[in-house]
Short mmCIF file of C-alpha atoms in Angstrom, two decimals:
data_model
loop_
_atom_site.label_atom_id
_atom_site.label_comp_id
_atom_site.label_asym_id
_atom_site.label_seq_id
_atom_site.Cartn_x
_atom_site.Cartn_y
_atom_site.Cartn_z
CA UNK A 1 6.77 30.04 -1.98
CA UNK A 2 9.42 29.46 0.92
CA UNK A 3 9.54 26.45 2.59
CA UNK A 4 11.58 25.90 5.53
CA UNK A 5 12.16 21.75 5.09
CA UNK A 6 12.80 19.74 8.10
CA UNK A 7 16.01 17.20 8.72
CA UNK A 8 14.59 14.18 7.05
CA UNK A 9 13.79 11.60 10.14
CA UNK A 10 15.63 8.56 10.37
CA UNK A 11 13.42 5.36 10.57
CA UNK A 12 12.33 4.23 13.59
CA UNK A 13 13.30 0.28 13.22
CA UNK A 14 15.54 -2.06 11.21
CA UNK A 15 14.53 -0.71 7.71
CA UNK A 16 15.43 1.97 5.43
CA UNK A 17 14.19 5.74 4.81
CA UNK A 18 14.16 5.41 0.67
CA UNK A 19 14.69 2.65 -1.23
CA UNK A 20 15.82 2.87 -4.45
CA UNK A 21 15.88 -0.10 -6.85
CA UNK A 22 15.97 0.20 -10.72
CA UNK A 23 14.47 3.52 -10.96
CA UNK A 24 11.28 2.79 -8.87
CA UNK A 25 11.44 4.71 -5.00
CA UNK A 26 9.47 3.95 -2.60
CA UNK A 27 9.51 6.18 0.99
CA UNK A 28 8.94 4.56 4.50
CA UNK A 29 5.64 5.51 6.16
CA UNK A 30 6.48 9.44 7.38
CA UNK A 31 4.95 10.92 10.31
CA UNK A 32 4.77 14.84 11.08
CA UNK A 33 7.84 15.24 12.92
CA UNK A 34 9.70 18.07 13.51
CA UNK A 35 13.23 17.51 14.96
CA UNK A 36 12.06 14.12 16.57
CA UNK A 37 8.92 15.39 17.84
CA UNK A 38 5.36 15.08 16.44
CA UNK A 39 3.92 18.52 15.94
CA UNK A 40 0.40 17.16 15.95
CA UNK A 41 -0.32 13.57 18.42
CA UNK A 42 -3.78 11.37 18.58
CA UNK A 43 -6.51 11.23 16.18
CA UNK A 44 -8.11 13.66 14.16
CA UNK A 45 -12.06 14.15 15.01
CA UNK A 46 -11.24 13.36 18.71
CA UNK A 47 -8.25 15.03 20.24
CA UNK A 48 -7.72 17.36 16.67
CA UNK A 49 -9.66 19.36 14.53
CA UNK A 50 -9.49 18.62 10.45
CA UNK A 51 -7.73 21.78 9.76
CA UNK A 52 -5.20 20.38 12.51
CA UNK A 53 -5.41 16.74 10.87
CA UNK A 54 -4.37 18.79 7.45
CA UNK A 55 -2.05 20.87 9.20
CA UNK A 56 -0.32 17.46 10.37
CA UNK A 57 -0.20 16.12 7.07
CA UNK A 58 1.33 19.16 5.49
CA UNK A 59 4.14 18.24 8.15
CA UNK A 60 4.73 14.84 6.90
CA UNK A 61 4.62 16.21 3.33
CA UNK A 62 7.59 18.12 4.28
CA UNK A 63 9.59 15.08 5.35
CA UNK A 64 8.57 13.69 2.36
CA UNK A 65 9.65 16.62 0.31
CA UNK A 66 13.16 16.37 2.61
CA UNK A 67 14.03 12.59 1.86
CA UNK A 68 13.33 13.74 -2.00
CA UNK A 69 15.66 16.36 -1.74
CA UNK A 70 18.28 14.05 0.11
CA UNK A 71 18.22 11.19 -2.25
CA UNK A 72 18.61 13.55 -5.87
CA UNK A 73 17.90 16.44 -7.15
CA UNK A 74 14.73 17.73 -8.21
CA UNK A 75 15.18 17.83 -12.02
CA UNK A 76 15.83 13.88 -11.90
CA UNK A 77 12.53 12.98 -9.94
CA UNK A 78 10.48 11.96 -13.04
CA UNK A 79 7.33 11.81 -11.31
CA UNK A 80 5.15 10.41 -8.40
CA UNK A 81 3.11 7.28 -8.62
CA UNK A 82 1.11 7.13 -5.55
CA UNK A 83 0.68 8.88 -1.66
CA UNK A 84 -0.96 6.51 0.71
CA UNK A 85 -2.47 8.27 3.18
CA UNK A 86 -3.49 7.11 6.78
CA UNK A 87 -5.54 9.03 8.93
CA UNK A 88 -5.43 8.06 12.23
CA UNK A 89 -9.03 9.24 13.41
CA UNK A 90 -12.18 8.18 16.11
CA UNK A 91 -14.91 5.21 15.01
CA UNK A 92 -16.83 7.55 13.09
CA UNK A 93 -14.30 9.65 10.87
CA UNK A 94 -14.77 9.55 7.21
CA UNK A 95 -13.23 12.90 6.12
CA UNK A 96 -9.86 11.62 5.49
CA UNK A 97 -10.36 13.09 1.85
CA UNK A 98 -10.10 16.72 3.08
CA UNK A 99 -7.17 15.84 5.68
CA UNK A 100 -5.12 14.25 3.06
CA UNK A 101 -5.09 16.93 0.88
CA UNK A 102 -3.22 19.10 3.28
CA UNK A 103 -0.19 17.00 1.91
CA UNK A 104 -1.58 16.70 -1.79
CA UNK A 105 -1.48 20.48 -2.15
CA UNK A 106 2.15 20.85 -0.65
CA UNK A 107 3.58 18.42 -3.06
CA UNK A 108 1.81 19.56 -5.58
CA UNK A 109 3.24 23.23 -5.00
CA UNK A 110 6.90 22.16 -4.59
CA UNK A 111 7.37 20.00 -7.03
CA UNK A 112 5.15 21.22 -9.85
CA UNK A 113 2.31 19.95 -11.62
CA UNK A 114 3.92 17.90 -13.32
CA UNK A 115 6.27 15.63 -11.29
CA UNK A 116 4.09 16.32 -8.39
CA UNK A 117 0.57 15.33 -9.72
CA UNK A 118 -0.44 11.83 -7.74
CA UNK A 119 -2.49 8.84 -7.65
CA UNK A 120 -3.75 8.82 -3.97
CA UNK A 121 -5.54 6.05 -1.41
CA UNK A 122 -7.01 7.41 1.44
CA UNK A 123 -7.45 5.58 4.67
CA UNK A 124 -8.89 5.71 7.95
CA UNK A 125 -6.97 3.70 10.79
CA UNK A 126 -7.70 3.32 14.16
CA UNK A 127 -3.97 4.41 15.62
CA UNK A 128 -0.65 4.71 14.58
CA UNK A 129 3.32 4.90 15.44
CA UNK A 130 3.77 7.15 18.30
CA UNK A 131 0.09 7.82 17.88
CA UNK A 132 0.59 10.06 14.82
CA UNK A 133 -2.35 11.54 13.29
CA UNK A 134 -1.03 10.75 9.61
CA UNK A 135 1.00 8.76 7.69
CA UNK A 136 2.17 8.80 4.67
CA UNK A 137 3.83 6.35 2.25
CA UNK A 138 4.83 7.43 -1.23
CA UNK A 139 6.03 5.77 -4.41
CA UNK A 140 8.10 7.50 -7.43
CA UNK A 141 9.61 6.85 -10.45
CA UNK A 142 13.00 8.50 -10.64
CA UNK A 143 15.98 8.70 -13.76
CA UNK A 144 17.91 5.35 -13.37
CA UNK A 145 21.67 5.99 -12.02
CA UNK A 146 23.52 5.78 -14.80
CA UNK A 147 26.41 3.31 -13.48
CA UNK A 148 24.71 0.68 -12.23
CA UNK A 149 20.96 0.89 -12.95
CA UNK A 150 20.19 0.00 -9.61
CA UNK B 1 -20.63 -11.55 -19.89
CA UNK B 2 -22.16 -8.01 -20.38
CA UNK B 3 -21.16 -5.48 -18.34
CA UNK B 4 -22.53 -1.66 -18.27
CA UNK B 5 -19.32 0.31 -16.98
CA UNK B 6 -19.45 3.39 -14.97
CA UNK B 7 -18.35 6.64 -15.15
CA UNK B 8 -15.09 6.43 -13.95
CA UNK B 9 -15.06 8.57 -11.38
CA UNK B 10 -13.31 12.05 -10.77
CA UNK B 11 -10.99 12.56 -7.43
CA UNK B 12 -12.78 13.51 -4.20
CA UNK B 13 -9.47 15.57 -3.48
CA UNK B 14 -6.25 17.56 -4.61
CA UNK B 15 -4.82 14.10 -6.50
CA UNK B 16 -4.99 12.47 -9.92
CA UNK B 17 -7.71 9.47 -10.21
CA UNK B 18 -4.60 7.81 -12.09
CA UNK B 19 -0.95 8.08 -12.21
CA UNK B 20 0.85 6.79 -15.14
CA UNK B 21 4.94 7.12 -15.23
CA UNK B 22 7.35 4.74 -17.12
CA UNK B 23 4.85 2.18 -17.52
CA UNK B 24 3.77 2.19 -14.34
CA UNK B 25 0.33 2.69 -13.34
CA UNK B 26 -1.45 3.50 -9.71
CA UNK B 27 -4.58 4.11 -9.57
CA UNK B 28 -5.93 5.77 -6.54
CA UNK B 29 -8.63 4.56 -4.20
CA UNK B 30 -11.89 3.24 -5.84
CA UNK B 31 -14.78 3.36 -3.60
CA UNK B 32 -18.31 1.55 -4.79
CA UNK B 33 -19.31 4.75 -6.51
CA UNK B 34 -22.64 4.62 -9.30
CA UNK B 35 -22.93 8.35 -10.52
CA UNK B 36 -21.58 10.11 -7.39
CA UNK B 37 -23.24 7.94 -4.99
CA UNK B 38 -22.46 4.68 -3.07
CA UNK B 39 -24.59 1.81 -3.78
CA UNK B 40 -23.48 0.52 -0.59
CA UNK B 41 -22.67 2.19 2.70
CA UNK B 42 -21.41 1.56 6.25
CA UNK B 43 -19.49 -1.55 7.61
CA UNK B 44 -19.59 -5.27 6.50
CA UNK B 45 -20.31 -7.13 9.62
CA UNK B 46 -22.66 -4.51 11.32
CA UNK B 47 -24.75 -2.36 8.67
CA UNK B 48 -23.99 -4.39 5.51
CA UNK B 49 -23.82 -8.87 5.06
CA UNK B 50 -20.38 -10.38 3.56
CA UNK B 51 -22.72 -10.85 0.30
CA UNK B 52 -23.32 -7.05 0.20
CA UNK B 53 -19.91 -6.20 0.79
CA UNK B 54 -19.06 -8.73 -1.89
CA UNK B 55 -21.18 -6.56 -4.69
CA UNK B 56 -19.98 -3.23 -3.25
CA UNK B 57 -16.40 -4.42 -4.03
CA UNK B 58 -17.28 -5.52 -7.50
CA UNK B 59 -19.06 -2.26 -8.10
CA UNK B 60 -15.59 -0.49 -6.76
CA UNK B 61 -13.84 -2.67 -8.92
CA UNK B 62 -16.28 -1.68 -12.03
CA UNK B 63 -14.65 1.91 -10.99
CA UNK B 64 -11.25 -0.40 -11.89
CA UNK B 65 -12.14 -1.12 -15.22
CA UNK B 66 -13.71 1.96 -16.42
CA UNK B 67 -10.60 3.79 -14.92
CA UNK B 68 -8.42 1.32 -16.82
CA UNK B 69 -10.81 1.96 -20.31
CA UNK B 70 -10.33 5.29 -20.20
CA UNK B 71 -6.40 5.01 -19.75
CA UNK B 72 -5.73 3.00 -22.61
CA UNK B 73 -6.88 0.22 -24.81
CA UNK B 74 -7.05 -3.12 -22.89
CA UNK B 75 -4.65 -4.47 -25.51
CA UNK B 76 -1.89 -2.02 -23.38
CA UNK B 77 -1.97 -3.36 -20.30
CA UNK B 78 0.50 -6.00 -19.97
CA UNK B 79 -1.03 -6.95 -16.14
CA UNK B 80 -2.24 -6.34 -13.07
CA UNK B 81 0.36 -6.00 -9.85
CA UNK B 82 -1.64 -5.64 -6.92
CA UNK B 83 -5.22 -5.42 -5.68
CA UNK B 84 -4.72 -3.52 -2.30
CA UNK B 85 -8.25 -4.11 -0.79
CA UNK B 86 -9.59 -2.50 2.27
CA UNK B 87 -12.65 -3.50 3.87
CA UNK B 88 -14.68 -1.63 6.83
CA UNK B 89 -16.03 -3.30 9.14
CA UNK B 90 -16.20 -3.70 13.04
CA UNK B 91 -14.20 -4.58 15.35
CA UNK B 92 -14.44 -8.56 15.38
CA UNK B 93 -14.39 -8.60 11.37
CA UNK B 94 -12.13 -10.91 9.67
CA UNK B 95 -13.55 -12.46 6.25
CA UNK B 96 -11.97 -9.79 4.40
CA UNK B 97 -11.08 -12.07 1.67
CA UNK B 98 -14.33 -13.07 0.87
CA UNK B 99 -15.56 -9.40 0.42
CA UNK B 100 -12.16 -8.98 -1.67
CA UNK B 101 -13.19 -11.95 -3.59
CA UNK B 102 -16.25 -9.81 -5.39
CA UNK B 103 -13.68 -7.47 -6.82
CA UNK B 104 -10.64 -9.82 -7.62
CA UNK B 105 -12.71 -12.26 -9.89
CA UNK B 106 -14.76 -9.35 -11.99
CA UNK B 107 -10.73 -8.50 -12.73
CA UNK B 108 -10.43 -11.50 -13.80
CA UNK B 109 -13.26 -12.33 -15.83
CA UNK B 110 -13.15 -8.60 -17.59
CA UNK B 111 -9.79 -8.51 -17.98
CA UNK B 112 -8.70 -12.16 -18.59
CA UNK B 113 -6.57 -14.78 -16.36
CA UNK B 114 -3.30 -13.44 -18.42
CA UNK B 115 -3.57 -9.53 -17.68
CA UNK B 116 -6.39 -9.76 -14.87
CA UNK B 117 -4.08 -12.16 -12.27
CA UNK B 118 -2.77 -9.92 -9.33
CA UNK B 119 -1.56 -10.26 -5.46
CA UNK B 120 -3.63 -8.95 -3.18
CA UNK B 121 -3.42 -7.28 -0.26
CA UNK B 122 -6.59 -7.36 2.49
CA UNK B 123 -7.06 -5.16 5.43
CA UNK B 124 -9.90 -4.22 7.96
CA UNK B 125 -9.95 -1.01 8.59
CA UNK B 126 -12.50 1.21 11.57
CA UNK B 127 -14.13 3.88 8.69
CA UNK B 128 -13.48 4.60 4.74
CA UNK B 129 -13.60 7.89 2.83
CA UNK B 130 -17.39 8.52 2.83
CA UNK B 131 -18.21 5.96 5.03
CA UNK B 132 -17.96 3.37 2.50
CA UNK B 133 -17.62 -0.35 3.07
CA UNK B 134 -14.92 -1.42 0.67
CA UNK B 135 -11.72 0.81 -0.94
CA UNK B 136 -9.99 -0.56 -3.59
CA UNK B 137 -6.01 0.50 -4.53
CA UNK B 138 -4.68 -1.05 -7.84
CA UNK B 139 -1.11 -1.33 -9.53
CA UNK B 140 -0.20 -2.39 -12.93
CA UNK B 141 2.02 -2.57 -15.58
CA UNK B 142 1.34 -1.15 -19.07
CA UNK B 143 3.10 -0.95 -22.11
CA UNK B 144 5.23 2.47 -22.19
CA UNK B 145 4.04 5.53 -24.36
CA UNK B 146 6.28 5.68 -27.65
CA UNK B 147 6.72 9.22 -27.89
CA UNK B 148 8.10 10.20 -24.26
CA UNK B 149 8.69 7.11 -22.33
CA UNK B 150 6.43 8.32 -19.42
CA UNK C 1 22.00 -18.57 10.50
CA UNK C 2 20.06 -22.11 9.87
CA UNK C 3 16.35 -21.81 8.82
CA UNK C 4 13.72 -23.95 8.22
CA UNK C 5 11.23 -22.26 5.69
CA UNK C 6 7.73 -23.39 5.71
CA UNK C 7 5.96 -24.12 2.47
CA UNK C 8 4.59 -20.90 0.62
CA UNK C 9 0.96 -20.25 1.61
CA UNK C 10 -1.83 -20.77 -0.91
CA UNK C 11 -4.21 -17.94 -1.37
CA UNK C 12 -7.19 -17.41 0.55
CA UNK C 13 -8.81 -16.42 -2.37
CA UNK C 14 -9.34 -15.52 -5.66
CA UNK C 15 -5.72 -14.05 -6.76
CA UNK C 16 -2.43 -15.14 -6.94
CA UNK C 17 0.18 -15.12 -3.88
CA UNK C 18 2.97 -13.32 -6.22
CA UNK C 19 2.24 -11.14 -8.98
CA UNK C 20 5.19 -10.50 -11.30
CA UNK C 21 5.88 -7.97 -14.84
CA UNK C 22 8.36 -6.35 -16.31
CA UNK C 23 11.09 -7.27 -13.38
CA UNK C 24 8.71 -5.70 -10.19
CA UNK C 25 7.41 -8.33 -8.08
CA UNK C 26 4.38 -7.36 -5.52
CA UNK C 27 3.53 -10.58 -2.94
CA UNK C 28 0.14 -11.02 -1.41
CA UNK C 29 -0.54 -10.06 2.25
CA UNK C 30 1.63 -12.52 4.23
CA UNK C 31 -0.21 -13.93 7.52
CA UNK C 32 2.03 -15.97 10.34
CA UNK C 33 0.55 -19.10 8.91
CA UNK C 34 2.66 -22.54 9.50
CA UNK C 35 1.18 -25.60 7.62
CA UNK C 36 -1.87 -23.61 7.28
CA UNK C 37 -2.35 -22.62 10.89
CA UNK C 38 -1.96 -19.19 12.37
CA UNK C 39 1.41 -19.38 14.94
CA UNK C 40 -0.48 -16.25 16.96
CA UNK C 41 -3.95 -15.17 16.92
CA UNK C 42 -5.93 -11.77 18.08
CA UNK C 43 -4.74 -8.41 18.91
CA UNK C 44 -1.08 -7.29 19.62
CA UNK C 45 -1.14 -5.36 23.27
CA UNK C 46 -4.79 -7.05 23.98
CA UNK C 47 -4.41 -11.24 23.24
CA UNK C 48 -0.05 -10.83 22.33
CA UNK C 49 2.39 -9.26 24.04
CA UNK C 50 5.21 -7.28 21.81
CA UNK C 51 7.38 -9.79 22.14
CA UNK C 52 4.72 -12.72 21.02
CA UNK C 53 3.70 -10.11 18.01
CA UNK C 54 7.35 -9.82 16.60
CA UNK C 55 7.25 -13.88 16.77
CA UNK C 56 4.68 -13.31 14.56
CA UNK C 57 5.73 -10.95 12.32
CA UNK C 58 9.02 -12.82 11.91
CA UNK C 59 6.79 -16.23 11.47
CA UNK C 60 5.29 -14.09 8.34
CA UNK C 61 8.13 -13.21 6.99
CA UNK C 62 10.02 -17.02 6.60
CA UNK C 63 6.20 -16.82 3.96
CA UNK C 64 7.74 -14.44 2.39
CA UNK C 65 10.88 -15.76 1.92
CA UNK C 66 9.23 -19.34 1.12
CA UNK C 67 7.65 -17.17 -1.62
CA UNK C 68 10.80 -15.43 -3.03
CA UNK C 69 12.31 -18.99 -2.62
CA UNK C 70 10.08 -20.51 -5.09
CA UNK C 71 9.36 -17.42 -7.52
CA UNK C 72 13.33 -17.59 -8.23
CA UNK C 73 16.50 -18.02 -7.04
CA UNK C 74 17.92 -15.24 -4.59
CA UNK C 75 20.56 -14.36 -6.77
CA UNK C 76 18.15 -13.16 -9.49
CA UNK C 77 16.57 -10.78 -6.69
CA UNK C 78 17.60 -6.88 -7.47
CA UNK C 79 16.21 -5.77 -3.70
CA UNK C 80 13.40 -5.55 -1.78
CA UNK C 81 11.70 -2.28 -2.42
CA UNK C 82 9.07 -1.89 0.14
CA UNK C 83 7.78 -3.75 3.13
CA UNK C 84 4.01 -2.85 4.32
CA UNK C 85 3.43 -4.03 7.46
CA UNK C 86 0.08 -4.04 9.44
CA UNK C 87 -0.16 -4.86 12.97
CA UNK C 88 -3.76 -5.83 14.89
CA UNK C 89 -3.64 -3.83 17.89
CA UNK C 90 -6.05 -2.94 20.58
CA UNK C 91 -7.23 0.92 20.24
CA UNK C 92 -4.36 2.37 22.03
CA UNK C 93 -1.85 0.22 20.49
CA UNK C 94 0.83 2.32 18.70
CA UNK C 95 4.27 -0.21 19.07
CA UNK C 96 4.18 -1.34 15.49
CA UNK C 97 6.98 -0.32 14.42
CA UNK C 98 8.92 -3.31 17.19
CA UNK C 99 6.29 -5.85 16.35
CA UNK C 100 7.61 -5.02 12.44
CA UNK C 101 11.56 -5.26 13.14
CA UNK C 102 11.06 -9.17 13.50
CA UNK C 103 10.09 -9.09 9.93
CA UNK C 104 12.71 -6.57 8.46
CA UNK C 105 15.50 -8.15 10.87
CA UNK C 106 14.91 -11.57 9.51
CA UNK C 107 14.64 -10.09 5.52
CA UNK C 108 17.56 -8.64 6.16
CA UNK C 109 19.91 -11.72 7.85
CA UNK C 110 18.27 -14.08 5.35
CA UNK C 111 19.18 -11.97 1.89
CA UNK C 112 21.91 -9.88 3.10
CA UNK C 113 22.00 -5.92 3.78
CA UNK C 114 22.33 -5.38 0.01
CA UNK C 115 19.41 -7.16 -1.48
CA UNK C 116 17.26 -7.41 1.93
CA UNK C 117 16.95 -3.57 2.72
CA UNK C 118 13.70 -1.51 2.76
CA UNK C 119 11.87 1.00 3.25
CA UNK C 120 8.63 0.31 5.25
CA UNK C 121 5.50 1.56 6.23
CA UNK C 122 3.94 0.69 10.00
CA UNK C 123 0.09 0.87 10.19
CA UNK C 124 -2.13 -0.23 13.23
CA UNK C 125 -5.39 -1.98 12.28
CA UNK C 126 -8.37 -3.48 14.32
CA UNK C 127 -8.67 -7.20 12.76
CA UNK C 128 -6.72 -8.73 9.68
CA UNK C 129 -8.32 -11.81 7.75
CA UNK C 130 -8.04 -15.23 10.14
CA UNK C 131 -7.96 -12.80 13.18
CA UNK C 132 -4.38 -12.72 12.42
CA UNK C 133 -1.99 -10.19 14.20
CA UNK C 134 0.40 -9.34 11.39
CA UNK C 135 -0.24 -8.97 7.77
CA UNK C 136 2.82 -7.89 5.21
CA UNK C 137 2.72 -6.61 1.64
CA UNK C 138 5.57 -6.91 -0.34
CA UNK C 139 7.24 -4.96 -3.42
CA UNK C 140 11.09 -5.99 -5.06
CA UNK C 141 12.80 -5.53 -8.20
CA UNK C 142 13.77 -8.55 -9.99
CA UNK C 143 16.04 -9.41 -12.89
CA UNK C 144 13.45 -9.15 -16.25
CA UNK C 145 13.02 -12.94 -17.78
CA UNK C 146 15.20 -13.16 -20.88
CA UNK C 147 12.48 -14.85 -23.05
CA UNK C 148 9.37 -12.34 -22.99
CA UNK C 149 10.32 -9.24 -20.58
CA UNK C 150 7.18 -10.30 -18.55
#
């Protein structure tokens, strides 16, 4: 598989990409971006299609897969705990399940099995930042740093 | 108190039911599933009362406790984090805490005050996964495998 | 900076405002409350303006710290891991992410960059419990308790 990974975004506000505290990560909510730009905008069921909605969330996968790449390398990522994933999508949307997974199966792929395999909540919201079509938040346990265990 | 536990039920999605690493445990989204289907169905506040929402969160939260059962003897868990609880319901909706309340006291009474105790988090949200009326996200802390440590 | 911290919320319900093991501490959804009573009420772009919203979310973050406050002292506080901020917004609301800086802007002066920075994850909602505008979740690392590692 060959991934192209995008510049991991920096935050939008007064907080952090990836926080890192005694072994436990946890990622700030990531949108599809691309360069600063959202490849997919409004909500899925109304202004996109599922396959887009998945498409989107594939996208925010990579900037997931981008911060993970930024903060260590691979081999010390022990494994992922959870992916929460929003769906930004009309009144009636309830196939968040089948958009999500569009980011499930990319981290999956990249990361293995293994260290990928995740515990996922699925959620439909009504809009969000920029009016992204997904968000994602993700926590991992990582090897502690070995100076300060922070 | 005699409880018949449920299946616990298998992933709607590309994503483990439960993630287990370094003694931490996420579970991901528990929806009021009996055997595949939802006892309950639509939004508190418009197609379901607060008391029905109420039992749809304790059957989710039956989903909890089988999950839990099937992870590991109850004697391993050393206690719940966090109850992340999100209720459906429309747009002028705001006694999610009393629909909460139907899952966060069967934790309680099942699991005891000492492990069973958690935060909580409670959110309204437009539509669930399947158009259910209550999703429940849980994170706690067990005892860490001998063996490997994850 | 001089600050005058309210008293720590109780719970609206069944479950405990701070949920601690094993050194990670997860806090319960944090409303603006002050003495009990919301400081804003309704929808951020429909009943606040931005401006009125980020009062808010700051108002639920002194909770937060009046929570920390009492749970230990700040210098047993390893960092903040993860803030989870939801914002009650009108449907075409998507300026969470300035309505949350009053929250990580105040978590920040009050414990310092070291201890106080997070990552953070913006999500737009229709109504929060008490018709509140702001909700946040917390997650930090704490120093273990010498006696039982709980």
């Amino acid at each position: 598989m060959r991934i192209v990974l995008p510049t991991a975004p920096r935050p939008l506000g007064a907080y952090s990409a990836v926080s890192r505290r005694a072994g436990l990560v946890m990622l700030s909510g990531q949108l599809p971006l691309e360069r600063g730009v959202l490849t997919h905008v409004g909500q899925v069921g109304v202004d996109l299609t599922v396959a887009q909605g998945s498409a989107a969330a594939r996208q925010a996968a990579l900037n997931v897969i981008a911060h993970l790449v930024e903060l260590a390398s691979i081999g010390d990522l022990i494994g992922l705990l959870r992916l929460d994933g929003y769906v930004a999508g009309g009144s009636d949307f309830t196939a968040q399940a089948e958009v999500l997974d569009g980011a499930s199966q990319l981290l999956i792929d990249v990361l293995g099995e293994d260290v990928g395999r995740h515990a996922r909540v699925a959620l439909g919201v009504g809009r969000l930042p920029m009016n992204a079509p997904v968000e994602l938040g993700l926590s991992l346990v990582i090897k502690p740093r070995t100076s300060t265990g922070n």
